[in-house]
Amino acid sequence: MERCGWPGDDPLYVAYHDTEWGVPEYDSRALWEKLILDGFQAGLSWITILRKRDNFREAFAGFDPNVVADWGEPEVARLLQNPGIIRHRGKIEATITNARAWQEIEAQQGFDRFLWDYVGGEPIQNAWATQQEVPTQTALSEQISKDLKKAGFRFCGPTIVYAFMEAVGMVNDHIVTCHRHGPVAEMGKSRG
């Protein structure tokens, strides 16, 4: 069975690739969680974050942005002592700021709609033959990054946003020979 080359043979990475990556996600809270985790990934590998994801979920109240938005310095100090997560003050503080920004967007139109409107509500279906063809950012990820920052988000540059778009299925970047390309493409057509 062929798959994209990036997960290698790490069982956790393979399972993530085969069951989560690229599957369209339409839940506002789940989208926020993934964007936060992609922000924590900056400068690190995704497998590092994936191995700590359960710790992150526990540390950040199940990634409930309505809870995290009320946090302040005591919670930042607590999180900086947690060895199960990435202890980076800027990223932790950004998570709190991003929860507040999420609340604003969620109240105005829904964070899910805010994001999915960029692609007309349906995933962009790419047809890359090799992993080398897949971009690390696009004009669209640059625009979304710019708009997120304007809305108050941090740690959401165009490369982070593009990785997020791939992960949540806004764009199908499984290579065409990957056994997940077709099924993921079908999921994008079946939203209803």
PDB file of C-alpha atoms in Angstrom:
ATOM      1  CA  MET A   1       0.000   0.000   0.000  1.00  0.00           C
ATOM      2  CA  GLU A   2       1.432   3.359  -1.023  1.00  0.00           C
ATOM      3  CA  ARG A   3       1.209   6.467   1.121  1.00  0.00           C
ATOM      4  CA  CYS A   4       2.787   9.892   1.332  1.00  0.00           C
ATOM      5  CA  GLY A   5       6.432   9.570   2.352  1.00  0.00           C
ATOM      6  CA  TRP A   6       6.492  12.019   5.268  1.00  0.00           C
ATOM      7  CA  PRO A   7       5.185   9.720   8.051  1.00  0.00           C
ATOM      8  CA  GLY A   8       7.944   7.172   7.437  1.00  0.00           C
ATOM      9  CA  ASP A   9       7.293   4.009   9.423  1.00  0.00           C
ATOM     10  CA  ASP A  10       6.612   5.483  12.867  1.00  0.00           C
ATOM     11  CA  PRO A  11       3.313   3.792  13.901  1.00  0.00           C
ATOM     12  CA  LEU A  12       1.906   6.955  15.508  1.00  0.00           C
ATOM     13  CA  TYR A  13       2.754   9.048  12.461  1.00  0.00           C
ATOM     14  CA  VAL A  14       1.366   6.417  10.061  1.00  0.00           C
ATOM     15  CA  ALA A  15      -1.891   6.196  12.031  1.00  0.00           C
ATOM     16  CA  TYR A  16      -2.205  10.008  11.994  1.00  0.00           C
ATOM     17  CA  HIS A  17      -1.607  10.074   8.231  1.00  0.00           C
ATOM     18  CA  ASP A  18      -4.014   7.219   7.554  1.00  0.00           C
ATOM     19  CA  THR A  19      -6.898   8.366   9.750  1.00  0.00           C
ATOM     20  CA  GLU A  20      -6.693  12.128  10.415  1.00  0.00           C
ATOM     21  CA  TRP A  21      -4.475  14.112   8.068  1.00  0.00           C
ATOM     22  CA  GLY A  22      -6.438  15.693   5.261  1.00  0.00           C
ATOM     23  CA  VAL A  23      -9.854  14.622   6.548  1.00  0.00           C
ATOM     24  CA  PRO A  24     -12.142  17.675   6.305  1.00  0.00           C
ATOM     25  CA  GLU A  25     -12.790  19.115   9.774  1.00  0.00           C
ATOM     26  CA  TYR A  26     -15.781  21.421  10.200  1.00  0.00           C
ATOM     27  CA  ASP A  27     -15.958  21.746  13.997  1.00  0.00           C
ATOM     28  CA  SER A  28     -14.935  25.229  15.208  1.00  0.00           C
ATOM     29  CA  ARG A  29     -13.327  24.022  18.424  1.00  0.00           C
ATOM     30  CA  ALA A  30     -11.414  21.219  16.712  1.00  0.00           C
ATOM     31  CA  LEU A  31     -10.175  23.669  14.067  1.00  0.00           C
ATOM     32  CA  TRP A  32      -8.925  26.004  16.803  1.00  0.00           C
ATOM     33  CA  GLU A  33      -7.123  23.134  18.554  1.00  0.00           C
ATOM     34  CA  LYS A  34      -5.340  22.141  15.363  1.00  0.00           C
ATOM     35  CA  LEU A  35      -4.303  25.719  14.595  1.00  0.00           C
ATOM     36  CA  ILE A  36      -2.918  26.080  18.126  1.00  0.00           C
ATOM     37  CA  LEU A  37      -0.979  22.819  17.850  1.00  0.00           C
ATOM     38  CA  ASP A  38       0.411  23.876  14.476  1.00  0.00           C
ATOM     39  CA  GLY A  39       1.561  27.101  16.128  1.00  0.00           C
ATOM     40  CA  PHE A  40       3.324  25.106  18.835  1.00  0.00           C
ATOM     41  CA  GLN A  41       5.009  23.103  16.070  1.00  0.00           C
ATOM     42  CA  ALA A  42       6.840  26.184  14.751  1.00  0.00           C
ATOM     43  CA  GLY A  43      10.530  25.277  14.746  1.00  0.00           C
ATOM     44  CA  LEU A  44       9.815  21.645  15.656  1.00  0.00           C
ATOM     45  CA  SER A  45       8.622  18.495  13.890  1.00  0.00           C
ATOM     46  CA  TRP A  46       4.961  17.525  13.834  1.00  0.00           C
ATOM     47  CA  ILE A  47       5.750  14.125  15.380  1.00  0.00           C
ATOM     48  CA  THR A  48       7.025  15.964  18.473  1.00  0.00           C
ATOM     49  CA  ILE A  49       3.651  17.668  18.842  1.00  0.00           C
ATOM     50  CA  LEU A  50       1.736  14.501  18.015  1.00  0.00           C
ATOM     51  CA  ARG A  51       3.535  12.602  20.782  1.00  0.00           C
ATOM     52  CA  LYS A  52       2.581  15.342  23.263  1.00  0.00           C
ATOM     53  CA  ARG A  53      -0.949  15.990  21.957  1.00  0.00           C
ATOM     54  CA  ASP A  54      -2.730  14.247  24.850  1.00  0.00           C
ATOM     55  CA  ASN A  55      -0.616  16.229  27.326  1.00  0.00           C
ATOM     56  CA  PHE A  56      -1.526  19.436  25.500  1.00  0.00           C
ATOM     57  CA  ARG A  57      -5.215  18.542  25.623  1.00  0.00           C
ATOM     58  CA  GLU A  58      -5.026  17.954  29.359  1.00  0.00           C
ATOM     59  CA  ALA A  59      -2.968  21.089  30.026  1.00  0.00           C
ATOM     60  CA  PHE A  60      -5.223  23.335  27.928  1.00  0.00           C
ATOM     61  CA  ALA A  61      -8.606  22.215  29.313  1.00  0.00           C
ATOM     62  CA  GLY A  62      -9.446  20.017  26.334  1.00  0.00           C
ATOM     63  CA  PHE A  63      -8.659  22.959  24.067  1.00  0.00           C
ATOM     64  CA  ASP A  64     -11.869  24.693  25.064  1.00  0.00           C
ATOM     65  CA  PRO A  65     -11.222  28.248  23.857  1.00  0.00           C
ATOM     66  CA  ASN A  66     -13.970  29.602  26.124  1.00  0.00           C
ATOM     67  CA  VAL A  67     -12.033  28.336  29.146  1.00  0.00           C
ATOM     68  CA  VAL A  68      -8.567  29.285  27.889  1.00  0.00           C
ATOM     69  CA  ALA A  69      -9.714  32.830  27.007  1.00  0.00           C
ATOM     70  CA  ASP A  70     -10.163  33.582  30.715  1.00  0.00           C
ATOM     71  CA  TRP A  71      -6.623  32.550  31.637  1.00  0.00           C
ATOM     72  CA  GLY A  72      -3.825  34.883  32.679  1.00  0.00           C
ATOM     73  CA  GLU A  73      -0.360  34.888  34.219  1.00  0.00           C
ATOM     74  CA  PRO A  74      -1.104  32.191  36.875  1.00  0.00           C
ATOM     75  CA  GLU A  75      -2.025  29.704  34.146  1.00  0.00           C
ATOM     76  CA  VAL A  76       0.960  30.733  32.015  1.00  0.00           C
ATOM     77  CA  ALA A  77       3.255  30.133  35.000  1.00  0.00           C
ATOM     78  CA  ARG A  78       1.631  26.733  35.630  1.00  0.00           C
ATOM     79  CA  LEU A  79       2.005  25.697  31.987  1.00  0.00           C
ATOM     80  CA  LEU A  80       5.652  26.757  31.913  1.00  0.00           C
ATOM     81  CA  GLN A  81       6.267  24.126  34.610  1.00  0.00           C
ATOM     82  CA  ASN A  82       4.524  21.326  32.648  1.00  0.00           C
ATOM     83  CA  PRO A  83       7.156  18.997  31.108  1.00  0.00           C
ATOM     84  CA  GLY A  84       4.488  17.243  29.014  1.00  0.00           C
ATOM     85  CA  ILE A  85       4.066  20.189  26.643  1.00  0.00           C
ATOM     86  CA  ILE A  86       6.292  22.622  24.751  1.00  0.00           C
ATOM     87  CA  ARG A  87       7.177  25.190  27.419  1.00  0.00           C
ATOM     88  CA  HIS A  88       7.485  28.313  25.315  1.00  0.00           C
ATOM     89  CA  ARG A  89       6.100  31.448  26.960  1.00  0.00           C
ATOM     90  CA  GLY A  90       5.318  33.174  23.668  1.00  0.00           C
ATOM     91  CA  LYS A  91       3.366  30.214  22.326  1.00  0.00           C
ATOM     92  CA  ILE A  92       1.488  29.722  25.597  1.00  0.00           C
ATOM     93  CA  GLU A  93       0.562  33.404  25.780  1.00  0.00           C
ATOM     94  CA  ALA A  94      -0.439  33.316  22.103  1.00  0.00           C
ATOM     95  CA  THR A  95      -2.794  30.426  22.853  1.00  0.00           C
ATOM     96  CA  ILE A  96      -4.666  32.582  25.364  1.00  0.00           C
ATOM     97  CA  THR A  97      -4.740  35.526  22.944  1.00  0.00           C
ATOM     98  CA  ASN A  98      -5.885  33.210  20.150  1.00  0.00           C
ATOM     99  CA  ALA A  99      -8.712  31.878  22.330  1.00  0.00           C
ATOM    100  CA  ARG A 100     -10.004  35.424  22.710  1.00  0.00           C
ATOM    101  CA  ALA A 101      -9.684  36.059  18.974  1.00  0.00           C
ATOM    102  CA  TRP A 102     -11.500  32.757  18.309  1.00  0.00           C
ATOM    103  CA  GLN A 103     -14.372  33.909  20.544  1.00  0.00           C
ATOM    104  CA  GLU A 104     -14.770  37.078  18.487  1.00  0.00           C
ATOM    105  CA  ILE A 105     -14.821  35.250  15.167  1.00  0.00           C
ATOM    106  CA  GLU A 106     -17.036  32.483  16.554  1.00  0.00           C
ATOM    107  CA  ALA A 107     -19.589  35.051  17.762  1.00  0.00           C
ATOM    108  CA  GLN A 108     -19.557  36.960  14.470  1.00  0.00           C
ATOM    109  CA  GLN A 109     -19.818  34.131  11.958  1.00  0.00           C
ATOM    110  CA  GLY A 110     -18.381  30.919  13.347  1.00  0.00           C
ATOM    111  CA  PHE A 111     -14.689  30.061  13.160  1.00  0.00           C
ATOM    112  CA  ASP A 112     -15.488  27.111  10.903  1.00  0.00           C
ATOM    113  CA  ARG A 113     -17.301  29.292   8.396  1.00  0.00           C
ATOM    114  CA  PHE A 114     -14.603  31.977   8.596  1.00  0.00           C
ATOM    115  CA  LEU A 115     -12.017  29.388   7.485  1.00  0.00           C
ATOM    116  CA  TRP A 116     -14.033  27.277   5.063  1.00  0.00           C
ATOM    117  CA  ASP A 117     -15.340  30.339   3.192  1.00  0.00           C
ATOM    118  CA  TYR A 118     -11.799  30.809   1.847  1.00  0.00           C
ATOM    119  CA  VAL A 119     -12.220  27.597  -0.173  1.00  0.00           C
ATOM    120  CA  GLY A 120     -15.916  27.957  -0.938  1.00  0.00           C
ATOM    121  CA  GLY A 121     -16.824  25.377   1.696  1.00  0.00           C
ATOM    122  CA  GLU A 122     -15.105  22.527  -0.167  1.00  0.00           C
ATOM    123  CA  PRO A 123     -11.537  21.244  -0.043  1.00  0.00           C
ATOM    124  CA  ILE A 124      -9.114  22.203  -2.783  1.00  0.00           C
ATOM    125  CA  GLN A 125      -8.222  18.958  -4.564  1.00  0.00           C
ATOM    126  CA  ASN A 126      -4.580  18.883  -5.591  1.00  0.00           C
ATOM    127  CA  ALA A 127      -2.989  16.154  -7.684  1.00  0.00           C
ATOM    128  CA  TRP A 128       0.685  16.128  -6.727  1.00  0.00           C
ATOM    129  CA  ALA A 129       2.731  13.256  -8.164  1.00  0.00           C
ATOM    130  CA  THR A 130       5.563  13.600  -5.641  1.00  0.00           C
ATOM    131  CA  GLN A 131       6.058  15.036  -2.171  1.00  0.00           C
ATOM    132  CA  GLN A 132       8.578  17.500  -3.615  1.00  0.00           C
ATOM    133  CA  GLU A 133       5.800  19.216  -5.602  1.00  0.00           C
ATOM    134  CA  VAL A 134       3.743  20.041  -2.501  1.00  0.00           C
ATOM    135  CA  PRO A 135       4.178  23.695  -1.517  1.00  0.00           C
ATOM    136  CA  THR A 136       4.922  24.847   2.019  1.00  0.00           C
ATOM    137  CA  GLN A 137       2.738  27.932   1.574  1.00  0.00           C
ATOM    138  CA  THR A 138       0.501  29.484  -1.056  1.00  0.00           C
ATOM    139  CA  ALA A 139      -1.037  32.866  -1.826  1.00  0.00           C
ATOM    140  CA  LEU A 140      -4.181  31.631  -0.075  1.00  0.00           C
ATOM    141  CA  SER A 141      -2.321  30.620   3.104  1.00  0.00           C
ATOM    142  CA  GLU A 142      -0.663  34.052   3.043  1.00  0.00           C
ATOM    143  CA  GLN A 143      -4.092  35.711   2.872  1.00  0.00           C
ATOM    144  CA  ILE A 144      -5.579  33.576   5.642  1.00  0.00           C
ATOM    145  CA  SER A 145      -2.507  34.241   7.800  1.00  0.00           C
ATOM    146  CA  LYS A 146      -2.848  37.975   7.228  1.00  0.00           C
ATOM    147  CA  ASP A 147      -6.574  37.893   8.085  1.00  0.00           C
ATOM    148  CA  LEU A 148      -6.022  35.776  11.212  1.00  0.00           C
ATOM    149  CA  LYS A 149      -3.374  38.219  12.417  1.00  0.00           C
ATOM    150  CA  LYS A 150      -5.710  41.132  11.716  1.00  0.00           C
ATOM    151  CA  ALA A 151      -8.294  39.342  13.892  1.00  0.00           C
ATOM    152  CA  GLY A 152      -5.755  39.091  16.732  1.00  0.00           C
ATOM    153  CA  PHE A 153      -4.196  35.649  16.200  1.00  0.00           C
ATOM    154  CA  ARG A 154      -0.484  34.991  16.722  1.00  0.00           C
ATOM    155  CA  PHE A 155       1.808  32.132  15.624  1.00  0.00           C
ATOM    156  CA  CYS A 156      -0.121  31.758  12.398  1.00  0.00           C
ATOM    157  CA  GLY A 157       2.302  32.603   9.591  1.00  0.00           C
ATOM    158  CA  PRO A 158       1.639  31.394   6.038  1.00  0.00           C
ATOM    159  CA  THR A 159       3.639  28.165   6.443  1.00  0.00           C
ATOM    160  CA  ILE A 160       1.847  27.277   9.682  1.00  0.00           C
ATOM    161  CA  VAL A 161      -1.485  28.116   8.041  1.00  0.00           C
ATOM    162  CA  TYR A 162      -0.725  25.950   5.015  1.00  0.00           C
ATOM    163  CA  ALA A 163       0.217  22.969   7.213  1.00  0.00           C
ATOM    164  CA  PHE A 164      -3.035  23.582   9.091  1.00  0.00           C
ATOM    165  CA  MET A 165      -5.023  23.705   5.834  1.00  0.00           C
ATOM    166  CA  GLU A 166      -3.543  20.360   4.806  1.00  0.00           C
ATOM    167  CA  ALA A 167      -4.206  18.765   8.184  1.00  0.00           C
ATOM    168  CA  VAL A 168      -7.855  19.864   8.438  1.00  0.00           C
ATOM    169  CA  GLY A 169      -8.650  18.988   4.840  1.00  0.00           C
ATOM    170  CA  MET A 170      -9.103  22.478   3.425  1.00  0.00           C
ATOM    171  CA  VAL A 171      -6.652  21.237   0.825  1.00  0.00           C
ATOM    172  CA  ASN A 172      -6.052  17.606  -0.180  1.00  0.00           C
ATOM    173  CA  ASP A 173      -2.280  17.263  -0.437  1.00  0.00           C
ATOM    174  CA  HIS A 174      -2.043  13.487  -0.282  1.00  0.00           C
ATOM    175  CA  ILE A 175       0.030  12.582  -3.330  1.00  0.00           C
ATOM    176  CA  VAL A 176      -2.013  10.880  -6.056  1.00  0.00           C
ATOM    177  CA  THR A 177      -0.416   7.469  -5.506  1.00  0.00           C
ATOM    178  CA  CYS A 178      -1.229   7.551  -1.774  1.00  0.00           C
ATOM    179  CA  HIS A 179      -4.028   5.200  -0.743  1.00  0.00           C
ATOM    180  CA  ARG A 180      -5.679   8.129   1.097  1.00  0.00           C
ATOM    181  CA  HIS A 181      -5.861  10.575  -1.817  1.00  0.00           C
ATOM    182  CA  GLY A 182      -9.073   9.193  -3.313  1.00  0.00           C
ATOM    183  CA  PRO A 183     -10.954   8.551  -0.059  1.00  0.00           C
ATOM    184  CA  VAL A 184     -10.077  12.011   1.262  1.00  0.00           C
ATOM    185  CA  ALA A 185     -11.211  13.560  -2.035  1.00  0.00           C
ATOM    186  CA  GLU A 186     -14.567  11.759  -1.672  1.00  0.00           C
ATOM    187  CA  MET A 187     -14.974  13.059   1.891  1.00  0.00           C
ATOM    188  CA  GLY A 188     -14.642  16.582   0.556  1.00  0.00           C
ATOM    189  CA  LYS A 189     -17.570  15.984  -1.813  1.00  0.00           C
ATOM    190  CA  SER A 190     -19.835  14.435   0.789  1.00  0.00           C
ATOM    191  CA  ARG A 191     -20.291  17.286   3.234  1.00  0.00           C
ATOM    192  CA  GLY A 192     -23.922  17.542   3.981  1.00  0.00           C
TER     193      GLY A 192
END
